[in-house]
Coordinates of C-alpha atoms in Angstrom, one line a residue:
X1 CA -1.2 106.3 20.3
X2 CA 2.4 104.8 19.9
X3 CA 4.0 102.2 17.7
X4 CA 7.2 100.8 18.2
X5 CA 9.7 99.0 16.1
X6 CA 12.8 96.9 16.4
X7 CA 15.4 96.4 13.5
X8 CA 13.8 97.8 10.8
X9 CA 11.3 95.1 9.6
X10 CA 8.7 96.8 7.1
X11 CA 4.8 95.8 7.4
X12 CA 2.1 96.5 5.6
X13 CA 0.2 99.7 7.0
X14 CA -1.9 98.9 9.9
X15 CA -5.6 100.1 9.1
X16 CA -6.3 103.8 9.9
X17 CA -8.3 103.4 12.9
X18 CA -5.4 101.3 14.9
X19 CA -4.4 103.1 17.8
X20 CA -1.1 101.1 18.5
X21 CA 1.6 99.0 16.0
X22 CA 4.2 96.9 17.3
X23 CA 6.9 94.9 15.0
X24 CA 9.6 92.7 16.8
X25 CA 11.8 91.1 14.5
X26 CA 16.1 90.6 15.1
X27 CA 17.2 90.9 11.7
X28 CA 16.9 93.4 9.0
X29 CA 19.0 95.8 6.7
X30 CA 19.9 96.0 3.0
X31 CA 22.3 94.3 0.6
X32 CA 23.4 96.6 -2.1
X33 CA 19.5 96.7 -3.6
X34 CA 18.2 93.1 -1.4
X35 CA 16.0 94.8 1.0
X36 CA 16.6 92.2 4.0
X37 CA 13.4 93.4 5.5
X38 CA 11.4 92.2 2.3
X39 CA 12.4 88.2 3.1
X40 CA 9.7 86.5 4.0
X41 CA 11.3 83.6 5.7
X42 CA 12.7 85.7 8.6
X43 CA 9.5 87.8 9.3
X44 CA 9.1 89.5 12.8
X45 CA 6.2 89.3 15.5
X46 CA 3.5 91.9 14.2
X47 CA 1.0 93.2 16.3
X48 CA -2.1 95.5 15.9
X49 CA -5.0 97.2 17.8
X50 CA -7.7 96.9 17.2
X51 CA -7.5 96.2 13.7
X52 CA -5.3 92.3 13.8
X53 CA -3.5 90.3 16.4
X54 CA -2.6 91.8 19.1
X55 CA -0.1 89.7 20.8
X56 CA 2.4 87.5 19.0
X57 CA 5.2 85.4 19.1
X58 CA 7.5 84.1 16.4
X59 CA 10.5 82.4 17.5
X60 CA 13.1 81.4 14.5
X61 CA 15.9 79.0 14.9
X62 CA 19.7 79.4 13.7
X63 CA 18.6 76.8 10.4
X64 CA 15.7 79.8 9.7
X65 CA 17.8 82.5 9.8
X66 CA 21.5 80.9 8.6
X67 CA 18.9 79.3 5.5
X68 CA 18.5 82.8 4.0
X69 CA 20.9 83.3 1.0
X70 CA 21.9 86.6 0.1
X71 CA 24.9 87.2 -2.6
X72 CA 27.2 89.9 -2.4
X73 CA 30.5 90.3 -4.5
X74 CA 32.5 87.8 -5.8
X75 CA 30.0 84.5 -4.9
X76 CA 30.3 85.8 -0.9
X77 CA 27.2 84.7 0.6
X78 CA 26.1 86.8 3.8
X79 CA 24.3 84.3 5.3
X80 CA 24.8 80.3 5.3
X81 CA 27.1 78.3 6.4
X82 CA 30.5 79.9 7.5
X83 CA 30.3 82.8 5.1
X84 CA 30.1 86.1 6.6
X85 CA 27.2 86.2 9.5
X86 CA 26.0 82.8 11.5
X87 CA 23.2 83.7 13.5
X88 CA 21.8 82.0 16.6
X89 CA 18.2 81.6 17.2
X90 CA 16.4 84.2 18.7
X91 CA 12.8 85.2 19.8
X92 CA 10.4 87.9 18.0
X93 CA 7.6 89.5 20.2
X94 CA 5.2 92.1 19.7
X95 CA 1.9 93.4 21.9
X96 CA 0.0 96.2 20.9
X97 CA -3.5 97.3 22.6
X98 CA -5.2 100.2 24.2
X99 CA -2.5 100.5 26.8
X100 CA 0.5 101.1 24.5
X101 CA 2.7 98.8 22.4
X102 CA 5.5 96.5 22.9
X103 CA 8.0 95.1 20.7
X104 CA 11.2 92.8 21.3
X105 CA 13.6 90.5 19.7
X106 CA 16.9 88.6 20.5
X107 CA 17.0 86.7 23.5
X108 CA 13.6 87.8 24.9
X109 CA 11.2 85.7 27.1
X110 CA 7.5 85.1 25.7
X111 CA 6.4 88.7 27.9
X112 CA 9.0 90.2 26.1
X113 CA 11.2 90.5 28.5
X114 CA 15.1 90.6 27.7
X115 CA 16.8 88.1 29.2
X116 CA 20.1 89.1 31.1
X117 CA 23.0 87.2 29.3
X118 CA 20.9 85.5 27.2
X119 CA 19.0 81.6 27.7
X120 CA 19.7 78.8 26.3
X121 CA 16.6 78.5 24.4
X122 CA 17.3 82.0 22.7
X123 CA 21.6 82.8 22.4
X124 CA 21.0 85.1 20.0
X125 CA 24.5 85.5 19.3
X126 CA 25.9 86.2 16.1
X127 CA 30.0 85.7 14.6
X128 CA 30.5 87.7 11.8
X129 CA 33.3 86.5 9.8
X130 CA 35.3 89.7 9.3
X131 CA 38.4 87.9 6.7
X132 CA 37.2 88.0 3.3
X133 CA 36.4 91.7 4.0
X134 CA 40.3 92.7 4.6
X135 CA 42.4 93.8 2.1
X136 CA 44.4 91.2 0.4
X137 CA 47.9 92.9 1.6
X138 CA 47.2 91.0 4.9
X139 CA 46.1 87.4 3.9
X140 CA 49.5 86.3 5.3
X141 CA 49.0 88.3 8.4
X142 CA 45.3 87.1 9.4
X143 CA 44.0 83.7 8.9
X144 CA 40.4 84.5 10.6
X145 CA 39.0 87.9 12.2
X146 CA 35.7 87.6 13.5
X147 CA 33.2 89.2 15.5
X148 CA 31.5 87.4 18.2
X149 CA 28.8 89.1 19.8
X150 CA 26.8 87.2 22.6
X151 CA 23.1 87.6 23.3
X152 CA 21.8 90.4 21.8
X153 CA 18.3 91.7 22.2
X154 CA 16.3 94.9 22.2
X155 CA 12.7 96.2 23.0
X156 CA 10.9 99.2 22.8
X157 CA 7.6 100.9 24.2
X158 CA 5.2 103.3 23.5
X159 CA 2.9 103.3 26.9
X160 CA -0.3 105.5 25.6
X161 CA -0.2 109.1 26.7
X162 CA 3.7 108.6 26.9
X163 CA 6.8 109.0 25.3
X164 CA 8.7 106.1 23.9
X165 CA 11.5 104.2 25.2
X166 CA 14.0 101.6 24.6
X167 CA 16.7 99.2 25.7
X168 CA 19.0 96.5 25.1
X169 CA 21.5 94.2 25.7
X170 CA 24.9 92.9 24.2
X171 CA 26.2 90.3 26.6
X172 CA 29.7 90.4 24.9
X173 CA 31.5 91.9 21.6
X174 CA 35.3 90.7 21.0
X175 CA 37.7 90.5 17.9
X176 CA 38.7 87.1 17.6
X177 CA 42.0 87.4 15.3
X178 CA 44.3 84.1 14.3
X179 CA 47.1 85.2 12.7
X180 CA 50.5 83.5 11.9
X181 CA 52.5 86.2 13.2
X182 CA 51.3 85.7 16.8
X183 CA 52.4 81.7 16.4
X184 CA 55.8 83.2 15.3
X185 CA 56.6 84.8 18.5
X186 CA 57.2 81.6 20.0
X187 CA 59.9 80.7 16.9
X188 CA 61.3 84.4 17.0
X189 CA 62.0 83.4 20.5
X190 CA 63.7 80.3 20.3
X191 CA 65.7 81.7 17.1
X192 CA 67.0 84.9 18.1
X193 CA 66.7 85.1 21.8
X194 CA 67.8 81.8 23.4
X195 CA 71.1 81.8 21.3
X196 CA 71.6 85.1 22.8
X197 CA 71.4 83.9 26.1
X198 CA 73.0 80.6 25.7
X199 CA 76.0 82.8 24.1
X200 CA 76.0 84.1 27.4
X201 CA 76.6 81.4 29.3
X202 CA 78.7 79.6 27.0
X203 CA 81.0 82.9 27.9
X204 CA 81.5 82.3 31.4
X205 CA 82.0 78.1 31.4
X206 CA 85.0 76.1 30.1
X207 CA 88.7 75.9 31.0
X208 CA 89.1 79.7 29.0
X209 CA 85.8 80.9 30.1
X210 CA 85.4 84.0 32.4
X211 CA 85.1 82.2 35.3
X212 CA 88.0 80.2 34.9
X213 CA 90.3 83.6 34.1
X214 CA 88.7 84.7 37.4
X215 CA 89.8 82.0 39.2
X216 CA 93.1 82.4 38.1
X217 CA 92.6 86.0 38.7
X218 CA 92.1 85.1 42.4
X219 CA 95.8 86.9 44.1
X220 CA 95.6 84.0 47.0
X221 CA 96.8 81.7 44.1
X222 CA 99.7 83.7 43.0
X223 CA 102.2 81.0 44.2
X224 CA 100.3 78.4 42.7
X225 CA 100.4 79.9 39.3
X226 CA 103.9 80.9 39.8
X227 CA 105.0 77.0 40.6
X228 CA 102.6 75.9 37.9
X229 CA 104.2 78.5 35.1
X230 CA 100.9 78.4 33.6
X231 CA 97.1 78.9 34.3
X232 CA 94.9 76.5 36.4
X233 CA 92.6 74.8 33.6
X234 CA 89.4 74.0 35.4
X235 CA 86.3 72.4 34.3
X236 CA 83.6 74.8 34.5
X237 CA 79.9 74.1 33.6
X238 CA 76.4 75.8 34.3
X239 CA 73.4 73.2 34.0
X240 CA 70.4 75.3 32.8
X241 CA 67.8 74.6 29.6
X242 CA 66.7 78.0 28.6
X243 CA 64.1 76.5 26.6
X244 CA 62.8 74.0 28.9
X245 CA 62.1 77.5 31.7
X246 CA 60.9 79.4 28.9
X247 CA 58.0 76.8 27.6
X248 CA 55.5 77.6 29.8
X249 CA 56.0 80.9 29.1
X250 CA 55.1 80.9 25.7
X251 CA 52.6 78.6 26.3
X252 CA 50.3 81.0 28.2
X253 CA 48.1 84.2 27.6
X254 CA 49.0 87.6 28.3
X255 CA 47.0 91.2 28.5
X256 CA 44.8 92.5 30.6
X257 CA 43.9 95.9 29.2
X258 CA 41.2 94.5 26.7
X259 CA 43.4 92.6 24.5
X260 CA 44.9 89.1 24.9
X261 CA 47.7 87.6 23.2
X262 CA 47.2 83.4 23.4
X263 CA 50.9 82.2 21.8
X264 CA 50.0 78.4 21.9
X265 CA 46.6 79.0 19.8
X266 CA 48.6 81.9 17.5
X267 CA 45.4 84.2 18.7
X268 CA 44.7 87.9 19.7
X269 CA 41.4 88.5 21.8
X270 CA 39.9 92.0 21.8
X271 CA 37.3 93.0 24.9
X272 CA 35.6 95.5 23.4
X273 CA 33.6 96.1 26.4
X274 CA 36.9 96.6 28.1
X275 CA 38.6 98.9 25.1
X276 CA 35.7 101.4 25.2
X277 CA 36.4 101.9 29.1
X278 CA 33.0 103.1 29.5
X279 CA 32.3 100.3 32.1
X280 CA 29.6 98.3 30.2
X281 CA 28.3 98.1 26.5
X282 CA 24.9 98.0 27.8
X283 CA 25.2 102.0 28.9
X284 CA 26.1 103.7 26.2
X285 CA 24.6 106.9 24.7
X286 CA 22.2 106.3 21.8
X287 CA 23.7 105.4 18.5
X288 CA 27.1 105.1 19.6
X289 CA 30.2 103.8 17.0
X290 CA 32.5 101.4 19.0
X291 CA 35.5 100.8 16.5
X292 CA 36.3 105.0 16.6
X293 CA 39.9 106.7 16.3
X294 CA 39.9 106.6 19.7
X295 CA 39.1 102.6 20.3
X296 CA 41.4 101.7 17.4
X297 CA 44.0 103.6 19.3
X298 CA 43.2 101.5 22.9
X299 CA 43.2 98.4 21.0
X300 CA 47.0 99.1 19.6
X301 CA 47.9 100.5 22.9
X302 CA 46.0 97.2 24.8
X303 CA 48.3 95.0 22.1
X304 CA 51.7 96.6 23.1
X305 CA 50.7 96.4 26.9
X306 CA 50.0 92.8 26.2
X307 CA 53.3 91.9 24.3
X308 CA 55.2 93.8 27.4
X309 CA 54.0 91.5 30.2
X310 CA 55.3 88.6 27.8
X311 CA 58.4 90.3 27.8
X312 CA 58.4 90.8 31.5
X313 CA 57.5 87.0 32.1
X314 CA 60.2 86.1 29.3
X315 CA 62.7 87.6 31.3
X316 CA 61.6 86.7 34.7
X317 CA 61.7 83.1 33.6
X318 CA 65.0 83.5 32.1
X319 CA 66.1 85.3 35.5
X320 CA 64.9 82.5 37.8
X321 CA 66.3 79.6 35.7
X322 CA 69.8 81.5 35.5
X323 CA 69.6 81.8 39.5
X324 CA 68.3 78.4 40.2
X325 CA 71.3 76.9 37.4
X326 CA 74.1 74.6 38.8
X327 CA 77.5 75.5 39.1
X328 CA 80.1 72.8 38.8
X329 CA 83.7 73.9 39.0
X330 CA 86.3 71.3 39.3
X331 CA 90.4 72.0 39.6
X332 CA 93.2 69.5 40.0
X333 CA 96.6 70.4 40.1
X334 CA 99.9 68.8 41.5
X335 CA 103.5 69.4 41.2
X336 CA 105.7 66.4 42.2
X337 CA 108.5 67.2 44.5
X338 CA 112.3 66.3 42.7
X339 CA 112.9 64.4 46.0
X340 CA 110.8 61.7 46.1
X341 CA 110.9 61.5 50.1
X342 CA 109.7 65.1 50.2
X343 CA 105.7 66.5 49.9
X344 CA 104.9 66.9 46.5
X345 CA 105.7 70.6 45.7
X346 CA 101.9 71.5 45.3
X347 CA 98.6 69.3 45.8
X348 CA 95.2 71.6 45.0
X349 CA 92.0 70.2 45.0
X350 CA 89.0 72.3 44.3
X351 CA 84.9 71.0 44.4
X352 CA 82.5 73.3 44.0
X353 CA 78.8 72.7 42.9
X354 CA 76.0 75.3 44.0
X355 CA 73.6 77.5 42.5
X356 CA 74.4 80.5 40.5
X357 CA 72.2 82.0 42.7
X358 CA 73.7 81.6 45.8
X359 CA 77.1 82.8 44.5
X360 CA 75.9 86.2 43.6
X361 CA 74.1 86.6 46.9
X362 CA 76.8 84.9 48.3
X363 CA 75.0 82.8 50.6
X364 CA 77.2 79.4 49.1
X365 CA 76.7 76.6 52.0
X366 CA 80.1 75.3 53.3
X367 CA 79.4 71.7 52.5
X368 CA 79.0 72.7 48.8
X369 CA 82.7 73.5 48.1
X370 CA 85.9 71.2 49.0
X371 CA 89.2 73.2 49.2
X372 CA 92.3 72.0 49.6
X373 CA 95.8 73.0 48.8
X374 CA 99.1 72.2 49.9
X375 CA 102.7 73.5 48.8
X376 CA 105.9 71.4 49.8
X377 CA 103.3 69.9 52.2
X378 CA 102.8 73.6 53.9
X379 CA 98.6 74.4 53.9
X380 CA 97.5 77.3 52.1
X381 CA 94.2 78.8 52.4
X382 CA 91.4 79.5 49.7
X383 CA 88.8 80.9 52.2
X384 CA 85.5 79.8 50.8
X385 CA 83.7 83.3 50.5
X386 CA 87.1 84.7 48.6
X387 CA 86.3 81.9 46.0
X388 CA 82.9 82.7 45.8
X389 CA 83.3 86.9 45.7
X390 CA 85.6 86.0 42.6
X391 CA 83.3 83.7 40.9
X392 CA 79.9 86.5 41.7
X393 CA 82.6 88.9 39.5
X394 CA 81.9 87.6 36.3
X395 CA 78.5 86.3 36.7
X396 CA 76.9 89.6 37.7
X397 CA 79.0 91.1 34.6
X398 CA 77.6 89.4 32.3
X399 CA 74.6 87.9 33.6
X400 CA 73.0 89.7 36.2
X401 CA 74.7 93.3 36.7
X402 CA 73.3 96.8 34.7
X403 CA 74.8 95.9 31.7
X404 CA 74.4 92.3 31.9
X405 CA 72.0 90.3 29.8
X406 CA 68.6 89.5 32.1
X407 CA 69.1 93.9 32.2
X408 CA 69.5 93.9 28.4
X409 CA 66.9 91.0 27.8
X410 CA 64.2 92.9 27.5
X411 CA 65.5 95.4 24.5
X412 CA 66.4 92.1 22.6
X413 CA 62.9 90.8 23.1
X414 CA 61.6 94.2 21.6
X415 CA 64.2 94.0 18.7
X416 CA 64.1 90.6 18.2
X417 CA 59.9 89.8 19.1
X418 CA 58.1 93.1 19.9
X419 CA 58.7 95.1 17.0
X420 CA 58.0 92.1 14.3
X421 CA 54.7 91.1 15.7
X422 CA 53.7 94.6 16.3
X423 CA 54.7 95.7 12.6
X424 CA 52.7 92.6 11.3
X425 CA 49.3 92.7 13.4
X426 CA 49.2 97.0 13.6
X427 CA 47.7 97.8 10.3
X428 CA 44.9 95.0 10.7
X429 CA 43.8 97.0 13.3
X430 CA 44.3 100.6 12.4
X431 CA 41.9 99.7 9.3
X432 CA 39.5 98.3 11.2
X433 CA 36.6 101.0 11.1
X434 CA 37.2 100.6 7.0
X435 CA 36.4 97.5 7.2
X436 CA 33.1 97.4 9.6
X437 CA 31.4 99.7 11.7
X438 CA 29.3 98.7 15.2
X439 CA 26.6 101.3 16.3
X440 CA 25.1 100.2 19.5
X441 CA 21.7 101.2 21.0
X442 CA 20.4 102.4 17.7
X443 CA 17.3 104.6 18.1
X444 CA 15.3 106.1 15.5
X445 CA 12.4 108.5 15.9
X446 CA 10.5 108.3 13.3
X447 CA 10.8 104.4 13.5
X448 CA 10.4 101.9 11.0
X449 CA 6.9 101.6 11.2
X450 CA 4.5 104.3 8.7
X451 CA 2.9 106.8 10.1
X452 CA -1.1 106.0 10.7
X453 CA -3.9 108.6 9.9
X454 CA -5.8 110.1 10.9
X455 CA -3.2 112.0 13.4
X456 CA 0.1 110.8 11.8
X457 CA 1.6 109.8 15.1
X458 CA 5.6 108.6 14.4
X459 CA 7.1 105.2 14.8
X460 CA 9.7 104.3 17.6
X461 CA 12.8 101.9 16.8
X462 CA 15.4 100.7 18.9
X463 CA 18.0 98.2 18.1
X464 CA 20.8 96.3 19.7
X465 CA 23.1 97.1 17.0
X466 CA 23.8 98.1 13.3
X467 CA 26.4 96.7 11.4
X468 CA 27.6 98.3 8.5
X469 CA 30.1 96.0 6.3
X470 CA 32.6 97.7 4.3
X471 CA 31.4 101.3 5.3
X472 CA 31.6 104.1 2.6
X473 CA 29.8 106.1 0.2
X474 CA 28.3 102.6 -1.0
X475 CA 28.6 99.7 1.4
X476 CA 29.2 96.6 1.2
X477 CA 26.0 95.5 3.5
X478 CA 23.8 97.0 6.4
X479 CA 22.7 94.5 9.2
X480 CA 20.4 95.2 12.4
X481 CA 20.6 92.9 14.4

């Protein structure tokens, strides 16, 4: 004889003399003292041999299920509308004859069958709308937390002579978090790390700059300067927009180790499939908790990996717009001679526009740079690449060397970005297990169906998932699903 059961729907007894029970039904639990297993509106397939039907089918749409209204605390419903749990429709089967008994839920064909990643007909998702659970500290932190879970389903059997079994399936469980703090990271960029780099710049251009002093620094030029009395005053400028090159940046999404930081949508996206490691939620041991120590831990380690590659791409952009930047250095400088039949004392004449990029590697094309000079009408040489060596000084100090800013970029990012977002979004997180906890493949021996006389044979139950809301000596809620 065998009976099985699937998230905890009570039944009235079956009659003595049945030898098998089945009870499919995706939604059950308790409410502080609502028994969720008591409402008649979302009642399971039943079946019963010999004693009633012993095949049935009772499918229930998203209205049927999202209609039920159950109050908790403080006028939060747990059902309707966008309150905690929405619910999508889902099938209810259960067969029971001399051969054994069968029970499923969730998306399940009419056999029973589970149906890998769900149907169309049946999602049987479910988003469970995890903000008005948090602790008020964080309502300027988190503007939504849910839990989306995709098709869920479960079955179990009791074949006669046998021993029970059970399976199921969660196509997909993720933390979907929107939270201010993540839509800051794109001002917290533009505030405090572009001036910082425009500084920078603004260092090395300009007739005082650093790459004018390094043109005058330039020992070729001695008797220039010393017929001059005074500096050359070139016009130096570097044509880059360090916000334009960074847009795209913080346009994307970033993280790959379960979580995923979207800065245009202010979002964070938790995998929980990929946090656990354990290479599919469908495989799991029998009652296993997913938000443990141990997953709360891979999810802060999954957000810190995901805020690094946004400082790797932040600085790679900046990188590649400072080496693709224009160069334009201009000098003009003459000396009339007293004798006005006599070459002017000194003519210069200096062009030079090229990439930042090809000074420092100092790969400048000829036809980029115009040299001349003359004094008392006598040539003197500026060799191109001793122009160029002189200008790569100053850039790869302060731009591109060890100590220059794309090397230092990426502690500011982590002063200026890193550590603020991280501060902000950590403790949602680190409470999360207070808040809810997910046990998977749920299997209870004895079930949720009675035991029969005369022989007193136990139930079977196996569920997709439990979820307890606000977990503790007295919840908040208990849901199978």
């Amino acid at each position: 004889m065998g009976a099985a059961a699937f998230a905890g729907a009570s039944v009235a007894t079956a009659e003595p003399t049945d030898q098998t029970e089945a009870l499919g039904t995706f939604l059950g639990g308790s409410v502080l003292s609502v028994d969720l297993d008591d409402i008649a509106e979302i009642r399971g397939a039943h079946a019963e041999h010999p004693s009633g039907d012993t095949l049935d089918t009772n499918p229930l749409s998203a209205d049927v299920l999202n209609a039920v209204i159950v109050e908790l605390q403080d006028d939060l419903l747990l059902f309707p509308g966008n309150d905690l749990i929405a619910l999508g429709a889902v099938n209810q089967y259960a067969a029971a004859d001399a051969e054994g008994a069968l029970a499923a839920s969730g998306a399940v064909s009419d056999q029973g069958a589970i149906s890998v990643g769900g149907s169309d007909e049946f999602p049987s998702n479910a988003t469970v709308s995890l903000t008005p659970l948090l602790d008020e500290t964080l309502a300027d932190v988190v503007s939504q937390l849910d839990l989306e879970l995709g098709a869920l389903a479960a079955s179990a059997a009791w074949p006669a002579g046998g021993e029970p079994t059970g399976d199921y399936l969660i196509a997909d469980a993720s933390l979907e978090l929107e939270s201010p703090a993540v839509g800051d990271i794109v001002t917290l960029v533009n505030d405090d790390v572009v001036p910082v780099i425009n500084t920078a710049v603004s260092s090395l251009v300009g007739s005082d700059g650093e790459l004018a002093d390094a043109l005058n620094a330039l020992g070729v030029l001695d008797p220039v300067l010393a017929l001059l009395g005074a500096d050359l005053e070139p016009t130096v400028a570097i044509d880059v927009d360090i916000p334009a090159a960074l847009a795209p940046v913080l346009a994307d999404s970033f993280g790959d180790e379960g979580v995923v930081i979207n800065l245009a949508e202010g979002t964070v996206s938790v995998d929980l499939e990929t946090i656990l490691g354990e290479g599919s939620l469908n495989d799991l041991p029998p009652n296993t908790e997913l938000l443990t120590d141990e997953a709360l831990a891979a999810i802060a380690a999954g957000l810190a990996a995901a805020l690094d590659d946004l400082t790797t791409e932040l600085v790679d952009a900046v990188e590649t717009a400072l080496l693709a930047a224009t160069l334009t250095l201009t000098v003009d400088a003459s000396v009339a001679n007293p004798v006005p039949v006599l070459p002017a004392l000194l003519d210069l004449s200096i062009d030079l526009e090229t990439t930042l990029g090809e000074i420092v590697a100092g790969t400048v094309p000829a036809d980029d740079a115009t040299i001349a000079i003359s004094l008392s009408g006598i040539p003197l040489e500026l060799p191109l690449g001793t122009l160029v060596d002189g200008l790569a000084g100053p850039l790869n100090s302060v731009l591109f060397g060890e100590t220059g800013l794309v090397s230092t970029l990426a502690g500011t990012v982590n002063t200026e970005v890193l550590t603020p977002t991280l501060t902000a979004l950590s403790p949602v997180f680190d409470g999360l297990n207070d808040v809810v906890s997910i046990v998977v493949n749920v299997q209870e021996r004895p079930g949720d169906l009675p035991a029969h006389d005369p022989t007193g044979t136990e139930s079977f139950t196996q569920r997709a998932l439990t979820l307890t809301l606000l977990p503790g000596e007295t919840p908040l809620a208990q849901v199978n699903l």
